[in-house]
Amino acid sequence: MNNNNTFIPLIFRMKYINRWGLKFNTQTENVMQHTAECAFIAHFLALVGNRYFGKSYDANKLAVAALFHDATEIMTGDLPTPIKYFNNEMQTIYKQIEQQASEKMLEHLPHELQADYDTYLNGTSLSEEERDILKIADRLCAYIKCIHEINAGNNEFSLAHKEIKEYIENIDSQELRYFLDNCLAAFSQPLDDLKAKL
């Protein structure tokens, strides 16, 4: 077997990495699920920006970048946020670990494909404005997770909900504002109500 073609099997391992490891969850969320949800939202936000606010995001590239934005966790695991952002020194160390994990993952690809994936694993495929959209999508996914858990009666996510809400309310983004005003409430609606909107 060619050891330089084990990248995709490794990527499929994202479904075994659970998020929110320090909290009780009514429904487990894994990294593969999260990155797919993040890709849907990032793509949507980019199109909203393009159609309503005169932006020129590459929505498709953003969606692919979102799919890979947590891929290095295959090597590092999902480090809890309180540890990852404990202080500036810890953030710097974790960024170095992510960089090394990214380089290690590229070794699982044929040489001819490494440059293509390098831009996604390192986030260099996006403009600064597109990286901001991806960060917003990532935070929105966490916010929606908190909403689902609270709606299920799980108060374990109350503080995270409060902190993320305060964080996103301080972001100056037309795309985010559009999402909050037009999409967010529907995440608390049951399926029958969502279908009745059609």
Backbone as JSON Lines, residues from 0, in Angstrom:
{"i":0,"aa":"M","n":[0.85,-1.2,0.0],"ca":[0.0,0.0,0.0],"c":[0.88,1.25,0.0]}
{"i":1,"aa":"N","n":[0.46,2.25,-0.77],"ca":[1.18,3.51,-0.82],"c":[0.84,4.33,0.42]}
{"i":2,"aa":"N","n":[1.8,4.5,1.33],"ca":[1.55,5.24,2.56],"c":[1.27,6.71,2.31]}
{"i":3,"aa":"N","n":[1.61,7.19,1.1],"ca":[1.34,8.58,0.76],"c":[-0.04,8.76,0.14]}
{"i":4,"aa":"N","n":[-0.93,7.82,0.37],"ca":[-2.3,7.96,-0.11],"c":[-3.29,7.61,1.0]}
{"i":5,"aa":"T","n":[-2.92,7.93,2.22],"ca":[-3.78,7.61,3.36],"c":[-4.46,8.85,3.93]}
{"i":6,"aa":"F","n":[-4.41,9.94,3.17],"ca":[-4.98,11.2,3.64],"c":[-6.5,11.11,3.82]}
{"i":7,"aa":"I","n":[-7.2,10.63,2.81],"ca":[-8.67,10.58,2.88],"c":[-9.14,9.61,3.97]}
{"i":8,"aa":"P","n":[-8.54,8.41,4.1],"ca":[-8.93,7.58,5.25],"c":[-8.73,8.28,6.6]}
{"i":9,"aa":"L","n":[-7.66,9.09,6.71],"ca":[-7.46,9.86,7.94],"c":[-8.57,10.89,8.12]}
{"i":10,"aa":"I","n":[-8.92,11.59,7.05],"ca":[-9.99,12.6,7.11],"c":[-11.29,11.96,7.61]}
{"i":11,"aa":"F","n":[-11.57,10.75,7.15],"ca":[-12.8,10.08,7.58],"c":[-12.8,9.76,9.07]}
{"i":12,"aa":"R","n":[-11.63,9.82,9.7],"ca":[-11.54,9.6,11.14],"c":[-12.08,10.78,11.95]}
{"i":13,"aa":"M","n":[-12.36,11.89,11.28],"ca":[-12.9,13.05,12.0],"c":[-14.21,12.71,12.71]}
{"i":14,"aa":"K","n":[-14.93,11.72,12.17],"ca":[-16.21,11.37,12.79],"c":[-16.05,10.68,14.14]}
{"i":15,"aa":"Y","n":[-14.82,10.3,14.48],"ca":[-14.57,9.67,15.78],"c":[-14.1,10.66,16.84]}
{"i":16,"aa":"I","n":[-13.92,11.93,16.46],"ca":[-13.46,12.94,17.41],"c":[-14.66,13.75,17.88]}
{"i":17,"aa":"N","n":[-15.04,13.56,19.12],"ca":[-16.2,14.27,19.66],"c":[-15.81,15.65,20.17]}
{"i":18,"aa":"R","n":[-16.71,16.59,19.95],"ca":[-16.53,17.96,20.42],"c":[-17.2,18.12,21.79]}
{"i":19,"aa":"W","n":[-16.93,19.25,22.45],"ca":[-17.55,19.59,23.73],"c":[-17.28,18.5,24.78]}
{"i":20,"aa":"G","n":[-16.04,18.03,24.8],"ca":[-15.7,16.88,25.63],"c":[-15.86,17.1,27.13]}
{"i":21,"aa":"L","n":[-15.81,18.34,27.59],"ca":[-15.93,18.6,29.03],"c":[-17.38,18.8,29.47]}
{"i":22,"aa":"K","n":[-18.32,18.78,28.52],"ca":[-19.72,19.05,28.85],"c":[-20.59,17.82,28.61]}
{"i":23,"aa":"F","n":[-21.65,17.72,29.43],"ca":[-22.68,16.72,29.16],"c":[-23.45,17.15,27.92]}
{"i":24,"aa":"N","n":[-23.6,16.25,26.97],"ca":[-24.31,16.51,25.72],"c":[-25.55,15.63,25.62]}
{"i":25,"aa":"T","n":[-26.67,16.21,25.24],"ca":[-27.83,15.37,24.96],"c":[-27.66,14.67,23.62]}
{"i":26,"aa":"Q","n":[-26.9,15.29,22.73],"ca":[-26.59,14.7,21.43],"c":[-25.12,14.94,21.12]}
{"i":27,"aa":"T","n":[-24.37,13.87,20.92],"ca":[-22.95,13.98,20.65],"c":[-22.72,14.66,19.29]}
{"i":28,"aa":"E","n":[-21.72,15.53,19.26],"ca":[-21.34,16.19,18.01],"c":[-19.89,15.85,17.71]}
{"i":29,"aa":"N","n":[-19.62,15.37,16.5],"ca":[-18.25,15.05,16.13],"c":[-17.68,16.09,15.16]}
{"i":30,"aa":"V","n":[-16.39,16.02,14.94],"ca":[-15.71,17.04,14.13],"c":[-16.16,16.99,12.68]}
{"i":31,"aa":"M","n":[-16.41,15.81,12.14],"ca":[-16.86,15.73,10.75],"c":[-18.22,16.41,10.59]}
{"i":32,"aa":"Q","n":[-19.12,16.15,11.51],"ca":[-20.43,16.79,11.5],"c":[-20.27,18.31,11.6]}
{"i":33,"aa":"H","n":[-19.43,18.75,12.52],"ca":[-19.23,20.18,12.71],"c":[-18.69,20.85,11.45]}
{"i":34,"aa":"T","n":[-17.69,20.24,10.82],"ca":[-17.1,20.88,9.65],"c":[-18.08,20.93,8.49]}
{"i":35,"aa":"A","n":[-18.95,19.91,8.36],"ca":[-19.98,19.95,7.32],"c":[-20.96,21.09,7.59]}
{"i":36,"aa":"E","n":[-21.4,21.21,8.84],"ca":[-22.33,22.29,9.19],"c":[-21.68,23.65,8.96]}
{"i":37,"aa":"C","n":[-20.41,23.76,9.32],"ca":[-19.68,25.0,9.14],"c":[-19.56,25.34,7.65]}
{"i":38,"aa":"A","n":[-19.38,24.33,6.81],"ca":[-19.28,24.55,5.37],"c":[-20.6,25.08,4.81]}
{"i":39,"aa":"F","n":[-21.72,24.5,5.25],"ca":[-23.03,24.97,4.8],"c":[-23.22,26.45,5.16]}
{"i":40,"aa":"I","n":[-22.9,26.8,6.4],"ca":[-23.12,28.18,6.85],"c":[-22.15,29.14,6.19]}
{"i":41,"aa":"A","n":[-20.88,28.76,6.06],"ca":[-19.9,29.64,5.42],"c":[-20.29,29.91,3.97]}
{"i":42,"aa":"H","n":[-20.73,28.89,3.27],"ca":[-21.17,29.03,1.88],"c":[-22.36,29.98,1.8]}
{"i":43,"aa":"F","n":[-23.32,29.8,2.71],"ca":[-24.51,30.65,2.74],"c":[-24.14,32.1,3.03]}
{"i":44,"aa":"L","n":[-23.29,32.32,4.03],"ca":[-22.88,33.68,4.38],"c":[-22.17,34.36,3.21]}
{"i":45,"aa":"A","n":[-21.34,33.59,2.51],"ca":[-20.63,34.16,1.37],"c":[-21.6,34.59,0.27]}
{"i":46,"aa":"L","n":[-22.59,33.77,-0.01],"ca":[-23.57,34.13,-1.04],"c":[-24.41,35.32,-0.6]}
{"i":47,"aa":"V","n":[-24.75,35.37,0.68],"ca":[-25.48,36.54,1.21],"c":[-24.65,37.8,1.01]}
{"i":48,"aa":"G","n":[-23.36,37.71,1.34],"ca":[-22.48,38.86,1.15],"c":[-22.41,39.3,-0.3]}
{"i":49,"aa":"N","n":[-22.32,38.33,-1.2],"ca":[-22.22,38.64,-2.63],"c":[-23.5,39.25,-3.18]}
{"i":50,"aa":"R","n":[-24.64,38.67,-2.82],"ca":[-25.92,39.08,-3.42],"c":[-26.52,40.33,-2.78]}
{"i":51,"aa":"Y","n":[-26.33,40.48,-1.47],"ca":[-26.98,41.59,-0.77],"c":[-26.05,42.76,-0.45]}
{"i":52,"aa":"F","n":[-24.75,42.47,-0.33],"ca":[-23.85,43.51,0.19],"c":[-22.67,43.81,-0.73]}
{"i":53,"aa":"G","n":[-22.75,43.36,-1.97],"ca":[-21.75,43.73,-2.96],"c":[-20.37,43.15,-2.74]}
{"i":54,"aa":"K","n":[-20.26,42.05,-2.01],"ca":[-18.96,41.42,-1.77],"c":[-18.59,40.5,-2.94]}
{"i":55,"aa":"S","n":[-17.39,40.01,-2.92],"ca":[-16.94,39.1,-4.0],"c":[-16.24,37.88,-3.4]}
{"i":56,"aa":"Y","n":[-16.91,37.26,-2.44],"ca":[-16.37,36.04,-1.82],"c":[-16.42,34.88,-2.82]}
{"i":57,"aa":"D","n":[-15.49,33.97,-2.67],"ca":[-15.54,32.7,-3.4],"c":[-16.24,31.7,-2.49]}
{"i":58,"aa":"A","n":[-17.55,31.57,-2.66],"ca":[-18.37,30.76,-1.76],"c":[-17.97,29.29,-1.78]}
{"i":59,"aa":"N","n":[-17.63,28.78,-2.97],"ca":[-17.27,27.37,-3.07],"c":[-15.94,27.09,-2.37]}
{"i":60,"aa":"K","n":[-14.98,27.98,-2.55],"ca":[-13.69,27.82,-1.88],"c":[-13.86,27.91,-0.36]}
{"i":61,"aa":"L","n":[-14.72,28.8,0.08],"ca":[-14.99,28.93,1.51],"c":[-15.57,27.64,2.08]}
{"i":62,"aa":"A","n":[-16.48,27.03,1.34],"ca":[-17.09,25.79,1.81],"c":[-16.05,24.69,1.96]}
{"i":63,"aa":"V","n":[-15.14,24.58,0.99],"ca":[-14.09,23.56,1.07],"c":[-13.14,23.86,2.23]}
{"i":64,"aa":"A","n":[-12.79,25.13,2.38],"ca":[-11.92,25.51,3.5],"c":[-12.56,25.15,4.84]}
{"i":65,"aa":"A","n":[-13.87,25.34,4.93],"ca":[-14.58,25.0,6.16],"c":[-14.53,23.5,6.44]}
{"i":66,"aa":"L","n":[-14.61,22.7,5.39],"ca":[-14.54,21.25,5.57],"c":[-13.21,20.82,6.19]}
{"i":67,"aa":"F","n":[-12.15,21.58,5.91],"ca":[-10.82,21.2,6.37],"c":[-10.33,22.02,7.57]}
{"i":68,"aa":"H","n":[-11.14,22.97,8.06],"ca":[-10.59,23.92,9.04],"c":[-10.22,23.28,10.37]}
{"i":69,"aa":"D","n":[-10.79,22.12,10.69],"ca":[-10.42,21.42,11.93],"c":[-9.77,20.07,11.65]}
{"i":70,"aa":"A","n":[-9.3,19.87,10.43],"ca":[-8.76,18.56,10.04],"c":[-7.53,18.16,10.86]}
{"i":71,"aa":"T","n":[-6.76,19.14,11.31],"ca":[-5.55,18.79,12.08],"c":[-5.89,18.14,13.41]}
{"i":72,"aa":"E","n":[-7.14,18.22,13.83],"ca":[-7.53,17.58,15.09],"c":[-7.44,16.05,15.0]}
{"i":73,"aa":"I","n":[-7.32,15.53,13.78],"ca":[-7.06,14.1,13.62],"c":[-5.75,13.75,14.3]}
{"i":74,"aa":"M","n":[-4.81,14.67,14.26],"ca":[-3.5,14.46,14.87],"c":[-3.46,14.94,16.33]}
{"i":75,"aa":"T","n":[-4.19,16.0,16.64],"ca":[-4.08,16.62,17.97],"c":[-5.22,16.27,18.91]}
{"i":76,"aa":"G","n":[-6.35,15.8,18.36],"ca":[-7.56,15.66,19.16],"c":[-8.21,17.03,19.31]}
{"i":77,"aa":"D","n":[-9.39,17.06,19.88],"ca":[-10.11,18.32,20.09],"c":[-9.74,18.86,21.46]}
{"i":78,"aa":"L","n":[-8.84,19.83,21.47],"ca":[-8.43,20.43,22.74],"c":[-9.52,21.36,23.23]}
{"i":79,"aa":"P","n":[-9.99,21.2,24.46],"ca":[-11.06,22.08,24.97],"c":[-10.67,23.55,24.89]}
{"i":80,"aa":"T","n":[-11.65,24.39,24.54],"ca":[-11.42,25.82,24.36],"c":[-10.77,26.49,25.57]}
{"i":81,"aa":"P","n":[-11.2,26.18,26.8],"ca":[-10.56,26.85,27.96],"c":[-9.06,26.59,28.03]}
{"i":82,"aa":"I","n":[-8.62,25.45,27.54],"ca":[-7.18,25.15,27.54],"c":[-6.51,25.83,26.36]}
{"i":83,"aa":"K","n":[-7.14,25.72,25.19],"ca":[-6.56,26.28,23.96],"c":[-6.31,27.78,24.07]}
{"i":84,"aa":"Y","n":[-7.22,28.47,24.75],"ca":[-7.11,29.93,24.86],"c":[-6.84,30.38,26.29]}
{"i":85,"aa":"F","n":[-6.14,29.54,27.05],"ca":[-5.87,29.83,28.45],"c":[-5.07,31.13,28.62]}
{"i":86,"aa":"N","n":[-4.06,31.3,27.77],"ca":[-3.28,32.54,27.77],"c":[-2.58,32.66,26.42]}
{"i":87,"aa":"N","n":[-1.88,33.77,26.2],"ca":[-1.22,34.01,24.9],"c":[-0.16,32.96,24.59]}
{"i":88,"aa":"E","n":[0.57,32.55,25.63],"ca":[1.6,31.53,25.43],"c":[0.99,30.22,24.96]}
{"i":89,"aa":"M","n":[-0.13,29.84,25.57],"ca":[-0.8,28.6,25.19],"c":[-1.32,28.69,23.75]}
{"i":90,"aa":"Q","n":[-1.87,29.84,23.38],"ca":[-2.36,30.01,22.01],"c":[-1.23,29.87,21.0]}
{"i":91,"aa":"T","n":[-0.08,30.46,21.32],"ca":[1.07,30.38,20.43],"c":[1.54,28.94,20.28]}
{"i":92,"aa":"I","n":[1.63,28.24,21.41],"ca":[2.06,26.84,21.38],"c":[1.09,25.99,20.58]}
{"i":93,"aa":"Y","n":[-0.21,26.24,20.77],"ca":[-1.2,25.43,20.06],"c":[-1.14,25.69,18.56]}
{"i":94,"aa":"K","n":[-0.89,26.93,18.15],"ca":[-0.75,27.23,16.72],"c":[0.45,26.48,16.14]}
{"i":95,"aa":"Q","n":[1.52,26.37,16.9],"ca":[2.69,25.63,16.44],"c":[2.36,24.14,16.31]}
{"i":96,"aa":"I","n":[1.6,23.63,17.26],"ca":[1.19,22.23,17.2],"c":[0.31,21.98,15.98]}
{"i":97,"aa":"E","n":[-0.62,22.9,15.72],"ca":[-1.49,22.78,14.54],"c":[-0.67,22.79,13.26]}
{"i":98,"aa":"Q","n":[0.34,23.66,13.2],"ca":[1.19,23.74,12.01],"c":[1.93,22.42,11.79]}
{"i":99,"aa":"Q","n":[2.47,21.86,12.86],"ca":[3.18,20.59,12.75],"c":[2.23,19.46,12.37]}
{"i":100,"aa":"A","n":[1.02,19.49,12.9],"ca":[0.02,18.48,12.56],"c":[-0.36,18.58,11.09]}
{"i":101,"aa":"S","n":[-0.47,19.81,10.59],"ca":[-0.77,20.03,9.19],"c":[0.32,19.45,8.29]}
{"i":102,"aa":"E","n":[1.56,19.72,8.64],"ca":[2.68,19.2,7.87],"c":[2.69,17.67,7.88]}
{"i":103,"aa":"K","n":[2.37,17.1,9.02],"ca":[2.34,15.64,9.15],"c":[1.22,15.05,8.28]}
{"i":104,"aa":"M","n":[0.09,15.73,8.24],"ca":[-1.02,15.24,7.42],"c":[-0.69,15.26,5.94]}
{"i":105,"aa":"L","n":[0.04,16.3,5.51],"ca":[0.41,16.41,4.1],"c":[1.28,15.24,3.65]}
{"i":106,"aa":"E","n":[2.02,14.66,4.58],"ca":[2.87,13.51,4.25],"c":[2.05,12.29,3.87]}
{"i":107,"aa":"H","n":[0.76,12.31,4.17],"ca":[-0.12,11.19,3.82],"c":[-0.71,11.34,2.42]}
{"i":108,"aa":"L","n":[-0.22,12.34,1.68],"ca":[-0.67,12.58,0.31],"c":[0.49,12.36,-0.66]}
{"i":109,"aa":"P","n":[0.18,11.98,-1.91],"ca":[1.24,12.0,-2.93],"c":[1.79,13.41,-3.07]}
{"i":110,"aa":"H","n":[3.05,13.52,-3.41],"ca":[3.7,14.83,-3.52],"c":[2.94,15.76,-4.45]}
{"i":111,"aa":"E","n":[2.37,15.22,-5.51],"ca":[1.69,16.04,-6.51],"c":[0.44,16.73,-5.96]}
{"i":112,"aa":"L","n":[-0.12,16.23,-4.87],"ca":[-1.35,16.79,-4.31],"c":[-1.11,17.65,-3.07]}
{"i":113,"aa":"Q","n":[0.08,17.61,-2.54],"ca":[0.34,18.27,-1.26],"c":[0.11,19.77,-1.3]}
{"i":114,"aa":"A","n":[0.54,20.43,-2.36],"ca":[0.36,21.89,-2.44],"c":[-1.11,22.26,-2.5]}
{"i":115,"aa":"D","n":[-1.92,21.43,-3.16],"ca":[-3.36,21.71,-3.26],"c":[-4.02,21.7,-1.89]}
{"i":116,"aa":"Y","n":[-3.67,20.72,-1.08],"ca":[-4.29,20.6,0.24],"c":[-3.64,21.5,1.28]}
{"i":117,"aa":"D","n":[-2.38,21.85,1.06],"ca":[-1.67,22.7,2.01],"c":[-2.4,24.03,2.22]}
{"i":118,"aa":"T","n":[-2.94,24.6,1.16],"ca":[-3.62,25.9,1.27],"c":[-4.87,25.79,2.13]}
{"i":119,"aa":"Y","n":[-5.51,24.62,2.13],"ca":[-6.71,24.45,2.95],"c":[-6.37,24.12,4.39]}
{"i":120,"aa":"L","n":[-5.38,23.27,4.58],"ca":[-5.0,22.9,5.94],"c":[-4.4,24.07,6.7]}
{"i":121,"aa":"N","n":[-3.77,24.99,5.99],"ca":[-3.13,26.14,6.65],"c":[-3.95,27.42,6.55]}
{"i":122,"aa":"G","n":[-5.11,27.35,5.9],"ca":[-5.98,28.51,5.81],"c":[-5.51,29.59,4.87]}
{"i":123,"aa":"T","n":[-4.5,29.3,4.04],"ca":[-3.96,30.32,3.14],"c":[-4.73,30.42,1.84]}
{"i":124,"aa":"S","n":[-5.73,29.58,1.64],"ca":[-6.52,29.63,0.4],"c":[-7.5,30.81,0.41]}
{"i":125,"aa":"L","n":[-7.73,31.38,1.58],"ca":[-8.76,32.42,1.73],"c":[-8.15,33.81,1.89]}
{"i":126,"aa":"S","n":[-8.91,34.79,1.45],"ca":[-8.56,36.18,1.74],"c":[-8.84,36.46,3.21]}
{"i":127,"aa":"E","n":[-8.37,37.58,3.71],"ca":[-8.62,37.93,5.11],"c":[-10.12,38.05,5.38]}
{"i":128,"aa":"E","n":[-10.86,38.63,4.43],"ca":[-12.31,38.79,4.59],"c":[-13.0,37.43,4.59]}
{"i":129,"aa":"E","n":[-12.53,36.51,3.76],"ca":[-13.11,35.16,3.73],"c":[-12.78,34.39,5.0]}
{"i":130,"aa":"R","n":[-11.58,34.6,5.55],"ca":[-11.25,33.97,6.83],"c":[-12.17,34.47,7.94]}
{"i":131,"aa":"D","n":[-12.53,35.74,7.88],"ca":[-13.48,36.28,8.86],"c":[-14.84,35.6,8.74]}
{"i":132,"aa":"I","n":[-15.27,35.36,7.51],"ca":[-16.56,34.67,7.29],"c":[-16.5,33.26,7.85]}
{"i":133,"aa":"L","n":[-15.38,32.57,7.64],"ca":[-15.23,31.21,8.17],"c":[-15.27,31.21,9.7]}
{"i":134,"aa":"K","n":[-14.62,32.2,10.32],"ca":[-14.65,32.3,11.78],"c":[-16.07,32.54,12.28]}
{"i":135,"aa":"I","n":[-16.8,33.38,11.56],"ca":[-18.2,33.64,11.94],"c":[-19.02,32.37,11.83]}
{"i":136,"aa":"A","n":[-18.83,31.63,10.74],"ca":[-19.57,30.38,10.56],"c":[-19.24,29.39,11.67]}
{"i":137,"aa":"D","n":[-17.98,29.33,12.05],"ca":[-17.54,28.44,13.13],"c":[-18.22,28.8,14.45]}
{"i":138,"aa":"R","n":[-18.28,30.09,14.75],"ca":[-18.93,30.55,15.98],"c":[-20.44,30.31,15.93]}
{"i":139,"aa":"L","n":[-21.03,30.53,14.78],"ca":[-22.47,30.29,14.65],"c":[-22.79,28.81,14.88]}
{"i":140,"aa":"C","n":[-21.95,27.92,14.4],"ca":[-22.17,26.49,14.65],"c":[-22.17,26.19,16.15]}
{"i":141,"aa":"A","n":[-21.22,26.79,16.87],"ca":[-21.15,26.6,18.32],"c":[-22.39,27.19,19.0]}
{"i":142,"aa":"Y","n":[-22.82,28.34,18.52],"ca":[-24.01,29.0,19.08],"c":[-25.26,28.15,18.87]}
{"i":143,"aa":"I","n":[-25.39,27.62,17.67],"ca":[-26.55,26.77,17.34],"c":[-26.53,25.49,18.18]}
{"i":144,"aa":"K","n":[-25.35,24.93,18.39],"ca":[-25.22,23.76,19.26],"c":[-25.73,24.09,20.67]}
{"i":145,"aa":"C","n":[-25.34,25.25,21.19],"ca":[-25.79,25.67,22.51],"c":[-27.31,25.82,22.55]}
{"i":146,"aa":"I","n":[-27.87,26.4,21.52],"ca":[-29.33,26.58,21.44],"c":[-30.03,25.22,21.46]}
{"i":147,"aa":"H","n":[-29.54,24.27,20.68],"ca":[-30.15,22.93,20.65],"c":[-30.09,22.26,22.02]}
{"i":148,"aa":"E","n":[-28.94,22.37,22.67],"ca":[-28.78,21.72,23.98],"c":[-29.7,22.37,25.02]}
{"i":149,"aa":"I","n":[-29.77,23.69,25.02],"ca":[-30.65,24.38,25.97],"c":[-32.11,24.06,25.69]}
{"i":150,"aa":"N","n":[-32.49,24.01,24.41],"ca":[-33.86,23.66,24.05],"c":[-34.22,22.24,24.48]}
{"i":151,"aa":"A","n":[-33.19,21.39,24.61],"ca":[-33.4,20.02,25.07],"c":[-33.38,19.93,26.6]}
{"i":152,"aa":"G","n":[-33.28,21.07,27.26],"ca":[-33.31,21.09,28.72],"c":[-31.96,20.91,29.37]}
{"i":153,"aa":"N","n":[-30.88,21.04,28.59],"ca":[-29.54,20.84,29.12],"c":[-28.92,22.19,29.48]}
{"i":154,"aa":"N","n":[-28.92,22.52,30.76],"ca":[-28.37,23.79,31.22],"c":[-26.84,23.81,31.25]}
{"i":155,"aa":"E","n":[-26.22,22.68,30.93],"ca":[-24.76,22.6,30.87],"c":[-24.18,23.61,29.89]}
{"i":156,"aa":"F","n":[-24.99,23.99,28.89],"ca":[-24.51,24.89,27.84],"c":[-24.92,26.34,28.06]}
{"i":157,"aa":"S","n":[-25.48,26.66,29.21],"ca":[-25.99,28.01,29.46],"c":[-24.88,29.06,29.42]}
{"i":158,"aa":"L","n":[-23.76,28.79,30.08],"ca":[-22.68,29.77,30.11],"c":[-22.05,29.92,28.72]}
{"i":159,"aa":"A","n":[-21.83,28.81,28.04],"ca":[-21.27,28.87,26.68],"c":[-22.19,29.68,25.77]}
{"i":160,"aa":"H","n":[-23.5,29.47,25.91],"ca":[-24.48,30.21,25.12],"c":[-24.35,31.71,25.38]}
{"i":161,"aa":"K","n":[-24.27,32.08,26.64],"ca":[-24.15,33.49,27.02],"c":[-22.87,34.11,26.47]}
{"i":162,"aa":"E","n":[-21.76,33.4,26.61],"ca":[-20.47,33.93,26.17],"c":[-20.41,34.06,24.65]}
{"i":163,"aa":"I","n":[-20.9,33.04,23.94],"ca":[-20.86,33.09,22.47],"c":[-21.81,34.16,21.95]}
{"i":164,"aa":"K","n":[-22.97,34.3,22.58],"ca":[-23.92,35.35,22.18],"c":[-23.29,36.72,22.31]}
{"i":165,"aa":"E","n":[-22.64,36.97,23.44],"ca":[-21.97,38.27,23.64],"c":[-20.88,38.48,22.61]}
{"i":166,"aa":"Y","n":[-20.15,37.42,22.28],"ca":[-19.06,37.51,21.32],"c":[-19.59,37.88,19.93]}
{"i":167,"aa":"I","n":[-20.61,37.16,19.46],"ca":[-21.08,37.41,18.1],"c":[-21.84,38.73,17.99]}
{"i":168,"aa":"E","n":[-22.43,39.19,19.09],"ca":[-23.13,40.47,19.05],"c":[-22.16,41.64,18.89]}
{"i":169,"aa":"N","n":[-20.89,41.41,19.17],"ca":[-19.88,42.45,19.03],"c":[-19.12,42.38,17.7]}
{"i":170,"aa":"I","n":[-19.52,41.45,16.84],"ca":[-18.89,41.34,15.52],"c":[-19.62,42.27,14.55]}
{"i":171,"aa":"D","n":[-18.87,43.08,13.86],"ca":[-19.43,44.0,12.87],"c":[-19.42,43.31,11.5]}
{"i":172,"aa":"S","n":[-20.53,42.66,11.18],"ca":[-20.6,41.91,9.92],"c":[-22.03,41.95,9.4]}
{"i":173,"aa":"Q","n":[-22.18,42.42,8.17],"ca":[-23.5,42.46,7.55],"c":[-24.04,41.05,7.33]}
{"i":174,"aa":"E","n":[-23.14,40.14,6.96],"ca":[-23.57,38.76,6.7],"c":[-24.07,38.1,7.98]}
{"i":175,"aa":"L","n":[-23.34,38.32,9.07],"ca":[-23.76,37.77,10.36],"c":[-25.09,38.35,10.78]}
{"i":176,"aa":"R","n":[-25.25,39.66,10.64],"ca":[-26.51,40.3,11.03],"c":[-27.68,39.73,10.23]}
{"i":177,"aa":"Y","n":[-27.46,39.51,8.93],"ca":[-28.51,38.91,8.09],"c":[-28.9,37.54,8.63]}
{"i":178,"aa":"F","n":[-27.89,36.73,8.98],"ca":[-28.16,35.38,9.47],"c":[-28.94,35.43,10.79]}
{"i":179,"aa":"L","n":[-28.49,36.28,11.7],"ca":[-29.16,36.38,13.0],"c":[-30.6,36.86,12.85]}
{"i":180,"aa":"D","n":[-30.83,37.8,11.94],"ca":[-32.17,38.36,11.77],"c":[-33.12,37.45,11.0]}
{"i":181,"aa":"N","n":[-32.57,36.64,10.1],"ca":[-33.42,35.9,9.17],"c":[-33.39,34.38,9.31]}
{"i":182,"aa":"C","n":[-32.37,33.84,9.95],"ca":[-32.2,32.38,9.98],"c":[-32.2,31.77,11.37]}
{"i":183,"aa":"L","n":[-31.65,32.47,12.34],"ca":[-31.36,31.85,13.64],"c":[-32.59,31.3,14.33]}
{"i":184,"aa":"A","n":[-33.69,32.04,14.33],"ca":[-34.88,31.62,15.07],"c":[-35.4,30.27,14.6]}
{"i":185,"aa":"A","n":[-35.22,29.97,13.32],"ca":[-35.74,28.72,12.77],"c":[-35.04,27.49,13.33]}
{"i":186,"aa":"F","n":[-33.85,27.66,13.9],"ca":[-33.15,26.51,14.48],"c":[-33.83,26.0,15.76]}
{"i":187,"aa":"S","n":[-34.75,26.79,16.31],"ca":[-35.5,26.35,17.49],"c":[-36.88,25.81,17.12]}
{"i":188,"aa":"Q","n":[-37.2,25.77,15.84],"ca":[-38.51,25.3,15.42],"c":[-38.5,23.8,15.14]}
{"i":189,"aa":"P","n":[-39.58,23.1,15.46],"ca":[-39.66,21.68,15.13],"c":[-39.83,21.46,13.63]}
{"i":190,"aa":"L","n":[-39.56,20.26,13.19],"ca":[-39.6,19.93,11.76],"c":[-40.93,20.29,11.11]}
{"i":191,"aa":"D","n":[-42.04,19.96,11.77],"ca":[-43.35,20.22,11.17],"c":[-43.56,21.7,10.91]}
{"i":192,"aa":"D","n":[-43.08,22.55,11.83],"ca":[-43.21,23.99,11.62],"c":[-42.32,24.45,10.48]}
{"i":193,"aa":"L","n":[-41.11,23.9,10.37],"ca":[-40.22,24.25,9.28],"c":[-40.83,23.87,7.94]}
{"i":194,"aa":"K","n":[-41.39,22.68,7.87],"ca":[-41.99,22.21,6.61],"c":[-43.24,23.01,6.27]}
{"i":195,"aa":"A","n":[-43.93,23.49,7.28],"ca":[-45.16,24.25,7.03],"c":[-44.87,25.58,6.39]}
{"i":196,"aa":"K","n":[-43.6,26.04,6.46],"ca":[-43.23,27.31,5.85],"c":[-43.21,27.24,4.34]}
{"i":197,"aa":"L","n":[-43.13,26.01,3.8],"ca":[-43.0,25.85,2.33],"c":[-44.32,26.22,1.64]}
